[in-house]
């Protein structure tokens, strides 16, 4: 979330037919799904430079503003949510990818975790024996015979 606060309009671009956002000091290109691209377009409006996300005073949104906005949104949500904070969005991003079966290495890259053990902490299924690699390997071997 804080990378989104740091994003400038000039960081949004196109690479190989994909809309991307350049983030971080080591430039990383993050592909933007169409819905995210449309949300960025709405946030930017007619502006051509400056921050993507603005607060009510028209200046760059900071982490404190982000936290307040997220909590306000959770209070009006029809779904009862715990006390929200920006890291919950990151946690949901990582755990949902893992639950969907995205490869652990791909999740690690998407989350920009330097150490795979950090990504593993989010894996709720690590104790689920049905998804143990032994079963995946056995199914693969059985299908080849």
Tab-separated table of N, CA, C and O in Angstrom, residues 38-136:
chain	number	residue	atom	x	y	z
A	38	UNK	N	-8.056	0.855	-14.468
A	38	UNK	CA	-9.193	1.781	-14.502
A	38	UNK	C	-9.269	2.599	-13.213
A	38	UNK	O	-9.570	3.800	-13.250
A	39	UNK	N	-8.982	1.970	-12.069
A	39	UNK	CA	-8.999	2.697	-10.796
A	39	UNK	C	-7.914	3.768	-10.778
A	39	UNK	O	-8.145	4.889	-10.296
A	40	UNK	N	-6.750	3.457	-11.329
A	40	UNK	CA	-5.682	4.456	-11.417
A	40	UNK	C	-6.109	5.597	-12.327
A	40	UNK	O	-5.896	6.769	-12.009
A	41	UNK	N	-6.733	5.271	-13.449
A	41	UNK	CA	-7.219	6.318	-14.356
A	41	UNK	C	-8.197	7.252	-13.648
A	41	UNK	O	-8.140	8.468	-13.823
A	42	UNK	N	-9.090	6.679	-12.833
A	42	UNK	CA	-10.044	7.515	-12.091
A	42	UNK	C	-9.321	8.375	-11.059
A	42	UNK	O	-9.679	9.544	-10.870
A	43	UNK	N	-8.317	7.817	-10.388
A	43	UNK	CA	-7.581	8.577	-9.376
A	43	UNK	C	-6.795	9.719	-10.008
A	43	UNK	O	-6.699	10.809	-9.446
A	44	UNK	N	-6.254	9.482	-11.186
A	44	UNK	CA	-5.423	10.483	-11.865
A	44	UNK	C	-6.283	11.558	-12.522
A	44	UNK	O	-5.931	12.742	-12.503
A	45	UNK	N	-7.406	11.154	-13.068
A	45	UNK	CA	-8.289	12.114	-13.736
A	45	UNK	C	-7.597	12.764	-14.919
A	45	UNK	O	-7.037	12.080	-15.777
A	46	UNK	N	-7.589	14.075	-14.969
A	46	UNK	CA	-7.003	14.832	-16.081
A	46	UNK	C	-5.561	15.271	-15.804
A	46	UNK	O	-4.982	16.003	-16.597
A	47	UNK	N	-5.002	14.840	-14.693
A	47	UNK	CA	-3.634	15.253	-14.356
A	47	UNK	C	-2.617	14.487	-15.203
A	47	UNK	O	-2.863	13.357	-15.604
A	48	UNK	N	-1.471	15.109	-15.438
A	48	UNK	CA	-0.412	14.475	-16.243
A	48	UNK	C	0.865	14.240	-15.459
A	48	UNK	O	1.777	13.573	-15.941
A	49	UNK	N	0.973	14.803	-14.278
A	49	UNK	CA	2.162	14.568	-13.454
A	49	UNK	C	1.780	14.665	-11.987
A	49	UNK	O	0.669	15.021	-11.641
A	50	UNK	N	2.734	14.271	-11.135
A	50	UNK	CA	2.489	14.281	-9.702
A	50	UNK	C	2.109	12.914	-9.190
A	50	UNK	O	2.171	11.913	-9.910
A	51	UNK	N	1.707	12.850	-7.935
A	51	UNK	CA	1.356	11.558	-7.327
A	51	UNK	C	0.067	10.983	-7.903
A	51	UNK	O	-0.821	11.722	-8.321
A	52	UNK	N	-0.005	9.660	-7.901
A	52	UNK	CA	-1.233	8.992	-8.336
A	52	UNK	C	-2.327	9.213	-7.294
A	52	UNK	O	-3.446	9.580	-7.620
A	53	UNK	N	-1.973	8.999	-6.032
A	53	UNK	CA	-2.961	9.097	-4.954
A	53	UNK	C	-2.820	10.417	-4.200
A	53	UNK	O	-1.739	10.739	-3.701
A	54	UNK	N	-3.919	11.144	-4.126
A	54	UNK	CA	-3.944	12.424	-3.417
A	54	UNK	C	-4.879	12.321	-2.215
A	54	UNK	O	-5.878	11.603	-2.251
A	55	UNK	N	-4.555	13.091	-1.175
A	55	UNK	CA	-5.475	13.165	-0.047
A	55	UNK	C	-6.500	14.267	-0.318
A	55	UNK	O	-6.521	14.861	-1.402
A	56	UNK	N	-7.326	14.575	0.657
A	56	UNK	CA	-8.391	15.570	0.464
A	56	UNK	C	-7.848	16.977	0.230
A	56	UNK	O	-8.535	17.816	-0.338
A	57	UNK	N	-6.626	17.239	0.675
A	57	UNK	CA	-6.031	18.560	0.464
A	57	UNK	C	-5.321	18.665	-0.877
A	57	UNK	O	-4.755	19.703	-1.200
A	58	UNK	N	-5.315	17.573	-1.633
A	58	UNK	CA	-4.704	17.597	-2.956
A	58	UNK	C	-3.208	17.371	-2.957
A	58	UNK	O	-2.532	17.663	-3.936
A	59	UNK	N	-2.660	16.837	-1.858
A	59	UNK	CA	-1.239	16.504	-1.805
A	59	UNK	C	-1.095	14.988	-1.697
A	59	UNK	O	-2.067	14.275	-1.441
A	60	UNK	N	0.125	14.505	-1.891
A	60	UNK	CA	0.390	13.059	-1.895
A	60	UNK	C	-0.173	12.400	-0.629
A	60	UNK	O	0.040	12.867	0.478
A	61	UNK	N	-0.886	11.305	-0.828
A	61	UNK	CA	-1.406	10.528	0.286
A	61	UNK	C	-0.222	9.855	0.994
A	61	UNK	O	0.664	9.308	0.333
A	62	UNK	N	-0.203	9.892	2.319
A	62	UNK	CA	0.860	9.219	3.067
A	62	UNK	C	0.291	7.991	3.773
A	62	UNK	O	-0.895	7.695	3.676
A	63	UNK	N	1.146	7.288	4.488
A	63	UNK	CA	0.717	6.039	5.113
A	63	UNK	C	-0.338	6.258	6.182
A	63	UNK	O	-1.211	5.414	6.388
A	64	UNK	N	-0.297	7.397	6.854
A	64	UNK	CA	-1.299	7.670	7.881
A	64	UNK	C	-2.670	7.905	7.254
A	64	UNK	O	-3.685	7.396	7.739
A	65	UNK	N	-2.689	8.653	6.173
A	65	UNK	CA	-3.939	8.895	5.446
A	65	UNK	C	-4.490	7.585	4.890
A	65	UNK	O	-5.696	7.336	4.943
A	66	UNK	N	-3.611	6.744	4.396
A	66	UNK	CA	-4.023	5.447	3.852
A	66	UNK	C	-4.694	4.607	4.932
A	66	UNK	O	-5.745	4.006	4.698
A	67	UNK	N	-4.088	4.574	6.096
A	67	UNK	CA	-4.652	3.796	7.200
A	67	UNK	C	-6.015	4.351	7.601
A	67	UNK	O	-6.972	3.589	7.789
A	68	UNK	N	-6.136	5.661	7.714
A	68	UNK	CA	-7.429	6.269	8.068
A	68	UNK	C	-8.488	5.958	7.015
A	68	UNK	O	-9.629	5.613	7.338
A	69	UNK	N	-8.115	6.059	5.742
A	69	UNK	CA	-9.069	5.796	4.656
A	69	UNK	C	-9.518	4.341	4.673
A	69	UNK	O	-10.698	4.039	4.525
A	70	UNK	N	-8.592	3.422	4.874
A	70	UNK	CA	-8.914	2.001	4.920
A	70	UNK	C	-9.858	1.699	6.087
A	70	UNK	O	-10.838	0.971	5.936
A	71	UNK	N	-9.594	2.286	7.241
A	71	UNK	CA	-10.466	2.059	8.406
A	71	UNK	C	-11.856	2.639	8.169
A	71	UNK	O	-12.853	2.031	8.553
A	72	UNK	N	-11.928	3.802	7.548
A	72	UNK	CA	-13.231	4.403	7.253
A	72	UNK	C	-14.019	3.523	6.286
A	72	UNK	O	-15.238	3.327	6.460
A	73	UNK	N	-13.345	2.982	5.288
A	73	UNK	CA	-14.023	2.093	4.335
A	73	UNK	C	-14.514	0.819	5.023
A	73	UNK	O	-15.599	0.327	4.728
A	74	UNK	N	-13.719	0.279	5.940
A	74	UNK	CA	-14.129	-0.950	6.619
A	74	UNK	C	-15.319	-0.707	7.536
A	74	UNK	O	-16.141	-1.596	7.741
A	75	UNK	N	-15.452	0.511	8.070
A	75	UNK	CA	-16.580	0.824	8.958
A	75	UNK	C	-17.908	0.877	8.202
A	75	UNK	O	-18.948	0.565	8.770
A	76	UNK	N	-17.884	1.274	6.944
A	76	UNK	CA	-19.133	1.355	6.172
A	76	UNK	C	-19.385	0.093	5.350
A	76	UNK	O	-20.402	0.008	4.660
A	77	UNK	N	-18.482	-0.873	5.436
A	77	UNK	CA	-18.633	-2.116	4.689
A	77	UNK	C	-19.785	-2.941	5.268
A	77	UNK	O	-20.041	-2.930	6.472
A	78	UNK	N	-20.483	-3.658	4.390
A	78	UNK	CA	-21.551	-4.544	4.859
A	78	UNK	C	-20.964	-5.800	5.508
A	78	UNK	O	-21.653	-6.487	6.244
A	79	UNK	N	-19.708	-6.073	5.231
A	79	UNK	CA	-19.015	-7.209	5.834
A	79	UNK	C	-18.348	-6.712	7.109
A	79	UNK	O	-17.649	-5.700	7.093
A	80	UNK	N	-18.570	-7.385	8.209
A	80	UNK	CA	-17.931	-7.005	9.468
A	80	UNK	C	-16.463	-7.387	9.399
A	80	UNK	O	-16.117	-8.538	9.172
A	81	UNK	N	-15.614	-6.418	9.570
A	81	UNK	CA	-14.176	-6.619	9.456
A	81	UNK	C	-13.498	-6.241	10.757
A	81	UNK	O	-13.977	-5.370	11.483
A	82	UNK	N	-12.364	-6.871	11.049
A	82	UNK	CA	-11.600	-6.462	12.236
A	82	UNK	C	-11.001	-5.076	11.999
A	82	UNK	O	-11.105	-4.521	10.901
A	83	UNK	N	-10.370	-4.536	12.994
A	83	UNK	CA	-9.727	-3.220	12.846
A	83	UNK	C	-8.700	-3.305	11.723
A	83	UNK	O	-7.709	-4.010	11.822
A	84	UNK	N	-8.972	-2.611	10.642
A	84	UNK	CA	-8.169	-2.725	9.430
A	84	UNK	C	-6.888	-1.897	9.507
A	84	UNK	O	-6.860	-0.841	10.126
A	85	UNK	N	-5.880	-2.420	8.846
A	85	UNK	CA	-4.627	-1.694	8.651
A	85	UNK	C	-4.063	-2.139	7.305
A	85	UNK	O	-4.415	-3.207	6.791
A	86	UNK	N	-3.211	-1.318	6.687
A	86	UNK	CA	-2.733	-1.622	5.332
A	86	UNK	C	-2.058	-2.986	5.179
A	86	UNK	O	-2.175	-3.617	4.142
A	87	UNK	N	-1.377	-3.476	6.212
A	87	UNK	CA	-0.706	-4.763	6.052
A	87	UNK	C	-1.720	-5.894	5.849
A	87	UNK	O	-1.391	-6.919	5.244
A	88	UNK	N	-2.947	-5.699	6.311
A	88	UNK	CA	-3.974	-6.727	6.091
A	88	UNK	C	-4.232	-6.917	4.601
A	88	UNK	O	-4.529	-8.022	4.159
A	89	UNK	N	-4.117	-5.850	3.815
A	89	UNK	CA	-4.281	-5.970	2.366
A	89	UNK	C	-3.165	-6.829	1.778
A	89	UNK	O	-3.402	-7.685	0.922
A	90	UNK	N	-1.955	-6.599	2.235
A	90	UNK	CA	-0.807	-7.392	1.760
A	90	UNK	C	-0.981	-8.846	2.174
A	90	UNK	O	-0.742	-9.759	1.385
A	91	UNK	N	-1.393	-9.073	3.411
A	91	UNK	CA	-1.597	-10.432	3.906
A	91	UNK	C	-2.658	-11.141	3.065
A	91	UNK	O	-2.480	-12.294	2.660
A	92	UNK	N	-3.746	-10.444	2.763
A	92	UNK	CA	-4.807	-11.021	1.940
A	92	UNK	C	-4.309	-11.326	0.537
A	92	UNK	O	-4.616	-12.376	-0.033
A	93	UNK	N	-3.522	-10.420	-0.030
A	93	UNK	CA	-2.934	-10.607	-1.364
A	93	UNK	C	-2.121	-11.896	-1.401
A	93	UNK	O	-2.317	-12.752	-2.277
A	94	UNK	N	-1.239	-12.082	-0.435
A	94	UNK	CA	-0.348	-13.252	-0.427
A	94	UNK	C	-1.124	-14.525	-0.115
A	94	UNK	O	-0.980	-15.528	-0.824
A	95	UNK	N	-1.954	-14.515	0.927
A	95	UNK	CA	-2.662	-15.748	1.287
A	95	UNK	C	-3.647	-16.174	0.211
A	95	UNK	O	-3.804	-17.369	-0.042
A	96	UNK	N	-4.285	-15.230	-0.457
A	96	UNK	CA	-5.225	-15.587	-1.520
A	96	UNK	C	-4.502	-16.215	-2.702
A	96	UNK	O	-4.985	-17.194	-3.283
A	97	UNK	N	-3.335	-15.674	-3.048
A	97	UNK	CA	-2.558	-16.296	-4.129
A	97	UNK	C	-2.165	-17.722	-3.763
A	97	UNK	O	-2.277	-18.637	-4.595
A	98	UNK	N	-1.714	-17.918	-2.535
A	98	UNK	CA	-1.317	-19.259	-2.108
A	98	UNK	C	-2.513	-20.202	-2.089
A	98	UNK	O	-2.419	-21.340	-2.539
A	99	UNK	N	-3.659	-19.728	-1.583
A	99	UNK	CA	-4.868	-20.557	-1.559
A	99	UNK	C	-5.325	-20.919	-2.971
A	99	UNK	O	-5.898	-21.978	-3.194
A	100	UNK	N	-5.074	-20.021	-3.935
A	100	UNK	CA	-5.476	-20.265	-5.326
A	100	UNK	C	-4.528	-21.225	-6.037
A	100	UNK	O	-4.774	-21.599	-7.178
A	101	UNK	N	-3.442	-21.595	-5.367
A	101	UNK	CA	-2.513	-22.553	-5.958
A	101	UNK	C	-1.384	-21.933	-6.757
A	101	UNK	O	-0.686	-22.628	-7.490
A	102	UNK	N	-1.186	-20.621	-6.620
A	102	UNK	CA	-0.065	-19.982	-7.312
A	102	UNK	C	1.229	-20.534	-6.722
A	102	UNK	O	1.341	-20.727	-5.507
A	103	UNK	N	2.183	-20.826	-7.583
A	103	UNK	CA	3.462	-21.382	-7.162
A	103	UNK	C	4.124	-20.487	-6.111
A	103	UNK	O	4.110	-19.255	-6.238
A	104	UNK	N	4.691	-21.112	-5.097
A	104	UNK	CA	5.297	-20.380	-3.981
A	104	UNK	C	6.347	-19.376	-4.462
A	104	UNK	O	6.413	-18.247	-3.964
A	105	UNK	N	7.146	-19.761	-5.424
A	105	UNK	CA	8.184	-18.844	-5.935
A	105	UNK	C	7.560	-17.631	-6.614
A	105	UNK	O	8.022	-16.503	-6.448
A	106	UNK	N	6.484	-17.844	-7.364
A	106	UNK	CA	5.801	-16.728	-8.017
A	106	UNK	C	5.178	-15.783	-6.989
A	106	UNK	O	5.193	-14.569	-7.161
A	107	UNK	N	4.631	-16.347	-5.915
A	107	UNK	CA	4.079	-15.520	-4.839
A	107	UNK	C	5.192	-14.724	-4.168
A	107	UNK	O	5.041	-13.530	-3.892
A	108	UNK	N	6.318	-15.377	-3.941
A	108	UNK	CA	7.465	-14.695	-3.333
A	108	UNK	C	7.892	-13.499	-4.184
A	108	UNK	O	8.136	-12.407	-3.662
A	109	UNK	N	7.948	-13.683	-5.486
A	109	UNK	CA	8.337	-12.603	-6.392
A	109	UNK	C	7.295	-11.484	-6.367
A	109	UNK	O	7.637	-10.310	-6.281
A	110	UNK	N	6.015	-11.865	-6.440
A	110	UNK	CA	4.952	-10.859	-6.449
A	110	UNK	C	4.935	-10.048	-5.156
A	110	UNK	O	4.699	-8.841	-5.168
A	111	UNK	N	5.210	-10.719	-4.036
A	111	UNK	CA	5.215	-10.033	-2.742
A	111	UNK	C	6.538	-9.306	-2.490
A	111	UNK	O	6.651	-8.565	-1.519
A	112	UNK	N	7.508	-9.560	-3.354
A	112	UNK	CA	8.838	-8.962	-3.231
A	112	UNK	C	9.506	-9.334	-1.915
A	112	UNK	O	10.142	-8.526	-1.256
A	113	UNK	N	9.335	-10.625	-1.532
A	113	UNK	CA	10.017	-11.144	-0.356
A	113	UNK	C	11.401	-11.626	-0.769
A	113	UNK	O	11.518	-12.436	-1.689
A	114	UNK	N	12.427	-11.163	-0.100
A	114	UNK	CA	13.785	-11.594	-0.417
A	114	UNK	C	14.005	-13.043	0.010
A	114	UNK	O	14.726	-13.789	-0.651
A	115	UNK	N	13.371	-13.461	1.087
A	115	UNK	CA	13.576	-14.790	1.651
A	115	UNK	C	12.295	-15.610	1.496
A	115	UNK	O	11.223	-15.159	1.910
A	116	UNK	N	12.380	-16.814	0.932
A	116	UNK	CA	11.171	-17.627	0.754
A	116	UNK	C	10.500	-17.995	2.077
A	116	UNK	O	9.307	-18.259	2.124
A	117	UNK	N	11.253	-17.987	3.170
A	117	UNK	CA	10.652	-18.304	4.474
A	117	UNK	C	9.617	-17.262	4.879
A	117	UNK	O	8.647	-17.580	5.564
A	118	UNK	N	9.800	-16.035	4.426
A	118	UNK	CA	8.813	-14.995	4.709
A	118	UNK	C	7.495	-15.345	4.035
A	118	UNK	O	6.427	-15.245	4.644
A	119	UNK	N	7.562	-15.790	2.798
A	119	UNK	CA	6.351	-16.169	2.067
A	119	UNK	C	5.710	-17.396	2.718
A	119	UNK	O	4.483	-17.460	2.832
A	120	UNK	N	6.519	-18.331	3.157
A	120	UNK	CA	6.003	-19.556	3.774
A	120	UNK	C	5.165	-19.271	5.015
A	120	UNK	O	4.219	-20.005	5.318
A	121	UNK	N	5.474	-18.210	5.732
A	121	UNK	CA	4.708	-17.881	6.944
A	121	UNK	C	3.247	-17.592	6.618
A	121	UNK	O	2.386	-17.744	7.472
A	122	UNK	N	2.975	-17.161	5.402
A	122	UNK	CA	1.608	-16.848	4.992
A	122	UNK	C	0.842	-18.084	4.526
A	122	UNK	O	-0.359	-18.012	4.311
A	123	UNK	N	1.527	-19.183	4.309
A	123	UNK	CA	0.913	-20.361	3.700
A	123	UNK	C	0.096	-21.139	4.727
A	123	UNK	O	0.624	-21.953	5.471
A	124	UNK	N	-1.215	-20.898	4.731
A	124	UNK	CA	-2.101	-21.572	5.681
A	124	UNK	C	-2.225	-23.057	5.376
A	124	UNK	O	-2.577	-23.838	6.246
A	125	UNK	N	-1.932	-23.450	4.151
A	125	UNK	CA	-2.105	-24.852	3.746
A	125	UNK	C	-0.865	-25.694	4.010
A	125	UNK	O	-0.854	-26.867	3.696
A	126	UNK	N	0.162	-25.120	4.610
A	126	UNK	CA	1.394	-25.886	4.793
A	126	UNK	C	1.195	-27.104	5.690
A	126	UNK	O	1.970	-28.037	5.645
A	127	UNK	N	0.125	-27.090	6.493
A	127	UNK	CA	-0.162	-28.244	7.348
A	127	UNK	C	-1.256	-29.120	6.757
A	127	UNK	O	-1.674	-30.091	7.362
A	128	UNK	N	-1.748	-28.763	5.562
A	128	UNK	CA	-2.782	-29.529	4.886
A	128	UNK	C	-2.116	-30.681	4.141
A	128	UNK	O	-1.481	-30.485	3.110
A	129	UNK	N	-2.278	-31.880	4.652
A	129	UNK	CA	-1.587	-33.030	4.065
A	129	UNK	C	-2.127	-33.398	2.683
A	129	UNK	O	-1.423	-34.023	1.896
A	130	UNK	N	-3.363	-32.989	2.373
A	130	UNK	CA	-3.910	-33.272	1.043
A	130	UNK	C	-3.114	-32.578	-0.052
A	130	UNK	O	-3.093	-33.031	-1.192
A	131	UNK	N	-2.484	-31.459	0.269
A	131	UNK	CA	-1.721	-30.699	-0.728
A	131	UNK	C	-0.223	-30.946	-0.605
A	131	UNK	O	0.573	-30.217	-1.167
A	132	UNK	N	0.145	-31.981	0.114
A	132	UNK	CA	1.565	-32.288	0.294
A	132	UNK	C	2.178	-32.666	-1.055
A	132	UNK	O	1.544	-33.328	-1.876
A	133	UNK	N	3.411	-32.239	-1.303
A	133	UNK	CA	4.067	-32.551	-2.577
A	133	UNK	C	4.113	-34.043	-2.909
A	133	UNK	O	4.120	-34.419	-4.079
A	134	UNK	N	4.119	-34.907	-1.912
A	134	UNK	CA	4.123	-36.351	-2.180
A	134	UNK	C	2.889	-36.759	-2.971
A	134	UNK	O	2.960	-37.596	-3.871
A	135	UNK	N	1.736	-36.190	-2.647
A	135	UNK	CA	0.511	-36.518	-3.366
A	135	UNK	C	0.524	-35.949	-4.777
A	135	UNK	O	0.059	-36.575	-5.719
A	136	UNK	N	1.065	-34.769	-4.928
A	136	UNK	CA	1.158	-34.163	-6.253
A	136	UNK	C	2.074	-34.993	-7.140
A	136	UNK	O	1.759	-35.289	-8.292
